[in-house]
Short mmCIF file of C-alpha atoms in Angstrom, two decimals:
data_model
loop_
_atom_site.label_atom_id
_atom_site.label_comp_id
_atom_site.label_asym_id
_atom_site.label_seq_id
_atom_site.Cartn_x
_atom_site.Cartn_y
_atom_site.Cartn_z
CA ASP A 1 14.11 4.14 7.04
CA ALA A 2 12.32 7.45 6.14
CA MET A 3 9.38 7.28 8.42
CA VAL A 4 6.63 9.05 10.62
CA ILE A 5 7.03 9.46 14.33
CA GLN A 6 3.90 10.21 17.26
CA ASN A 7 5.03 10.41 20.37
CA PRO A 8 3.44 9.36 23.05
CA ARG A 9 2.52 6.75 21.88
CA TYR A 10 -0.28 6.55 24.37
CA GLN A 11 -1.06 9.52 26.58
CA VAL A 12 -3.36 9.99 29.45
CA THR A 13 -5.08 13.45 30.58
CA GLN A 14 -7.86 14.56 33.24
CA PHE A 15 -11.23 15.45 31.65
CA GLY A 16 -10.95 19.50 29.85
CA LYS A 17 -7.11 19.42 30.93
CA PRO A 18 -4.93 20.59 27.95
CA VAL A 19 -2.57 18.24 25.92
CA THR A 20 -0.21 17.92 22.48
CA LEU A 21 0.39 14.87 20.31
CA SER A 22 3.24 15.52 18.21
CA CYS A 23 3.93 14.10 15.24
CA SER A 24 7.52 14.66 12.29
CA GLN A 25 8.03 12.76 9.69
CA THR A 26 12.05 12.24 7.87
CA LEU A 27 10.12 11.54 4.60
CA ASN A 28 10.02 15.26 3.66
CA HIS A 29 6.60 15.79 2.14
CA ASN A 30 4.72 18.65 1.75
CA VAL A 31 1.36 17.40 3.65
CA MET A 32 0.59 16.04 7.11
CA TYR A 33 -2.73 14.88 8.37
CA TRP A 34 -3.98 14.26 11.74
CA TYR A 35 -6.75 11.69 12.37
CA GLN A 36 -9.18 10.25 14.50
CA GLN A 37 -10.07 6.34 15.02
CA LYS A 38 -12.45 5.29 17.58
CA SER A 39 -12.95 2.01 18.45
CA SER A 40 -14.19 -0.04 15.01
CA GLN A 41 -14.20 2.53 12.70
CA ALA A 42 -12.30 3.86 10.11
CA PRO A 43 -10.21 7.35 10.66
CA LYS A 44 -12.10 10.56 10.66
CA LEU A 45 -10.14 13.62 9.00
CA LEU A 46 -9.61 16.51 11.07
CA PHE A 47 -7.29 18.20 9.49
CA HIS A 48 -4.40 18.83 7.04
CA TYR A 49 -1.68 21.27 5.81
CA TYR A 50 -0.24 21.59 2.40
CA ASP A 51 3.18 23.36 3.42
CA LYS A 52 1.74 25.85 5.82
CA ASP A 53 -1.79 26.34 4.54
CA PHE A 54 -4.20 24.62 7.06
CA ASN A 55 -6.90 22.96 5.70
CA ASN A 56 -9.45 22.19 8.65
CA GLU A 57 -12.22 19.59 8.22
CA ALA A 58 -16.18 21.37 8.36
CA ASP A 59 -17.30 19.13 11.11
CA THR A 60 -14.15 18.81 13.22
CA PRO A 61 -14.63 20.59 16.97
CA ASP A 62 -13.07 23.96 17.58
CA ASN A 63 -11.98 21.87 20.73
CA PHE A 64 -8.98 20.52 18.06
CA GLN A 65 -6.36 23.00 16.94
CA SER A 66 -2.90 22.16 15.03
CA ARG A 67 0.31 24.04 14.51
CA ARG A 68 3.09 22.82 11.90
CA PRO A 69 5.90 25.10 12.91
CA ASN A 70 8.16 23.54 9.75
CA THR A 71 8.03 20.83 7.29
CA SER A 72 8.88 17.96 9.84
CA PHE A 73 7.26 18.74 12.70
CA CYS A 74 2.67 18.76 13.40
CA PHE A 75 1.60 19.08 16.36
CA LEU A 76 -2.48 18.53 17.62
CA ASP A 77 -3.95 20.41 20.71
CA ILE A 78 -7.00 19.54 22.05
CA ARG A 79 -7.84 22.81 24.41
CA SER A 80 -10.38 20.70 26.73
CA PRO A 81 -10.55 17.07 26.25
CA GLY A 82 -13.96 15.54 26.45
CA LEU A 83 -14.69 11.91 27.23
CA GLY A 84 -15.90 11.25 24.12
CA ASP A 85 -12.21 12.76 22.74
CA ALA A 86 -10.78 10.01 23.96
CA ALA A 87 -9.87 7.55 20.37
CA MET A 88 -6.30 7.42 18.67
CA TYR A 89 -4.66 9.65 16.78
CA LEU A 90 -3.21 8.83 13.83
CA CYS A 91 -0.95 11.75 11.97
CA ALA A 92 -0.62 10.94 8.00
CA THR A 93 2.15 11.88 5.51
CA SER A 94 1.59 12.56 1.68
CA THR A 95 3.71 14.06 -1.44
CA LEU A 96 0.50 15.54 -2.51
CA VAL A 97 -2.75 16.07 -1.53
CA ARG A 98 -4.58 13.68 -3.57
CA ASP A 99 -1.86 10.69 -3.35
CA THR A 100 -0.68 7.95 -1.18
CA GLN A 101 -1.18 8.47 2.97
CA TYR A 102 1.64 6.83 4.99
CA PHE A 103 0.86 6.69 8.62
CA GLY A 104 2.65 6.73 11.78
CA PRO A 105 2.12 4.22 14.66
CA GLY A 106 -0.70 6.54 16.32
CA THR A 107 -1.67 7.89 20.00
CA ARG A 108 -4.21 6.32 22.24
CA LEU A 109 -5.42 9.19 24.04
CA THR A 110 -7.44 8.08 27.33
CA VAL A 111 -9.28 10.87 28.90
CA LEU A 112 -9.90 10.51 32.93
CA GLY B 1 -19.01 14.05 -1.13
CA GLU B 2 -18.01 10.05 -1.24
CA ASN B 3 -19.55 7.63 -0.57
CA VAL B 4 -17.09 4.47 -0.23
CA GLU B 5 -19.51 0.87 1.12
CA GLN B 6 -16.70 -1.90 2.09
CA HIS B 7 -17.80 -5.57 2.48
CA PRO B 8 -18.56 -7.67 4.55
CA SER B 9 -17.17 -5.45 8.36
CA THR B 10 -15.98 -9.46 9.33
CA LEU B 11 -14.54 -12.30 7.54
CA SER B 12 -12.98 -15.09 8.65
CA VAL B 13 -10.87 -17.79 6.41
CA GLN B 14 -9.10 -21.20 7.04
CA GLU B 15 -5.44 -20.48 6.61
CA GLY B 16 -4.33 -21.53 2.61
CA ASP B 17 -7.92 -20.04 1.66
CA SER B 18 -8.48 -16.81 -0.72
CA ALA B 19 -10.09 -13.61 1.35
CA VAL B 20 -12.02 -10.96 -0.86
CA ILE B 21 -13.23 -8.11 0.06
CA LYS B 22 -14.81 -5.68 -2.06
CA CYS B 23 -15.52 -1.86 -2.00
CA THR B 24 -17.26 0.29 -3.64
CA TYR B 25 -17.41 4.54 -4.06
CA SER B 26 -19.72 6.89 -5.41
CA ASP B 27 -17.49 9.83 -7.09
CA SER B 28 -16.60 8.89 -10.51
CA ALA B 29 -13.43 11.73 -10.61
CA SER B 30 -11.90 9.15 -8.03
CA ASN B 31 -8.79 8.42 -9.05
CA TYR B 32 -6.85 6.62 -6.55
CA PHE B 33 -7.27 3.73 -4.64
CA PRO B 34 -5.10 1.95 -1.89
CA TRP B 35 -5.94 -0.70 0.30
CA TYR B 36 -4.10 -0.32 4.14
CA LYS B 37 -3.81 -3.21 7.10
CA GLN B 38 -3.90 -2.12 10.59
CA GLU B 39 -3.10 -3.97 12.60
CA LEU B 40 -4.47 -4.05 17.33
CA GLY B 41 -2.85 -0.83 18.11
CA LYS B 42 -0.82 0.03 15.29
CA GLY B 43 -1.55 2.37 12.73
CA PRO B 44 -2.73 1.89 8.93
CA GLN B 45 0.13 0.03 6.62
CA LEU B 46 -0.20 0.74 2.66
CA ILE B 47 -0.37 -3.13 0.83
CA ILE B 48 -1.43 -2.72 -2.28
CA ASP B 49 -2.94 0.56 -4.36
CA ILE B 50 -4.61 0.53 -7.73
CA ARG B 51 -4.77 4.03 -9.95
CA SER B 52 -7.28 4.04 -12.47
CA ASN B 53 -5.47 3.61 -15.90
CA VAL B 54 -4.92 -0.23 -14.71
CA GLY B 55 -7.47 -2.44 -14.09
CA GLU B 56 -5.90 -5.47 -11.66
CA LYS B 57 -2.57 -4.80 -9.68
CA LYS B 58 -0.64 -7.93 -8.13
CA ASP B 59 2.27 -8.21 -5.46
CA GLN B 60 3.33 -11.59 -4.48
CA ARG B 61 0.04 -13.07 -2.57
CA ILE B 62 -1.98 -10.10 -2.93
CA ALA B 63 -3.76 -8.44 -5.96
CA VAL B 64 -6.64 -5.03 -6.19
CA THR B 65 -9.09 -5.16 -9.19
CA LEU B 66 -10.51 -2.58 -10.25
CA ASN B 67 -14.02 -1.90 -12.30
CA LYS B 68 -14.46 2.10 -13.10
CA THR B 69 -17.75 1.73 -14.91
CA ALA B 70 -19.39 -0.09 -11.93
CA LYS B 71 -17.22 1.97 -9.83
CA HIS B 72 -16.02 -0.87 -7.09
CA PHE B 73 -12.07 -2.07 -5.95
CA SER B 74 -11.91 -5.68 -4.36
CA LEU B 75 -9.00 -6.70 -2.14
CA HIS B 76 -7.85 -11.09 -2.65
CA ILE B 77 -5.50 -12.49 -0.74
CA THR B 78 -4.32 -15.90 -1.60
CA GLU B 79 -3.21 -18.33 0.72
CA THR B 80 -3.91 -16.75 3.70
CA GLN B 81 -1.37 -16.93 6.71
CA PRO B 82 -2.31 -16.13 10.42
CA GLU B 83 -0.46 -13.12 10.36
CA ASP B 84 -3.20 -11.93 7.53
CA SER B 85 -5.36 -11.55 10.84
CA ALA B 86 -5.74 -7.74 10.89
CA VAL B 87 -8.60 -4.80 9.89
CA TYR B 88 -8.62 -3.71 5.73
CA PHE B 89 -9.57 -0.31 5.02
CA CYS B 90 -10.14 0.76 1.40
CA ALA B 91 -10.59 4.28 0.76
CA ALA B 92 -10.74 6.38 -2.74
CA ASN B 93 -9.52 10.04 -2.88
CA THR B 94 -11.65 13.42 -3.58
CA GLY B 95 -11.62 16.63 -3.60
CA ASN B 96 -8.90 17.32 -1.14
CA GLN B 97 -9.25 14.03 1.12
CA PHE B 98 -9.34 10.08 0.90
CA TYR B 99 -12.93 8.70 1.87
CA PHE B 100 -12.26 5.30 3.99
CA GLY B 101 -14.51 2.38 3.73
CA THR B 102 -15.97 1.04 7.36
CA GLY B 103 -12.69 -1.81 7.39
CA THR B 104 -12.94 -5.66 7.18
CA SER B 105 -12.17 -7.71 10.05
CA LEU B 106 -10.32 -10.51 8.64
CA THR B 107 -9.37 -13.61 10.66
CA VAL B 108 -7.53 -16.71 9.25
CA ILE B 109 -7.81 -19.52 11.37
CA PRO B 110 -4.72 -22.05 11.65
#
């Protein structure tokens, strides 16, 4: 089945230690998104790629970076995680930017 | 930018009853309105969506209605079951992204 896969599902890191989360898709969608979701809140968009074009949200901290080496994969790099970065990180894909988004299962990040 | 408001924030219903969740949006250019169901520890799953050229859409026990003039849309779940218990998010597209509502935690009491 075509799907959005996120690895790992759970990630524990230490304060200030860089961490990378990964997302892959078999949907062959042009657009890939990264969202941050804190407890009992709506997903908050961090950035998205349309093909190789990177679009950063204005309020996304510089601590968050992303890479998309090919159509199928997208990575979220957190350079120096703080306690406030503990959250669920969701990857999503869509054919077009304003079209239906399909979410992966998420990666739960814990910062010690 | 877009402002999506969602009510209620929590909703409890008896099994078999109906549940209604309402959202309003501010950007008249929005033309696509999906609803997502998110179970604990999982990613949001699309359950139904509606485009602005349609007033109502139904899929078995789930329906969505859209009033473009009033800028509001609603999710209707009939004959609720315990497995419907989850957090539901509405969303509206604008510019290059979606804006999500704040979520409704639905509990279906057996």
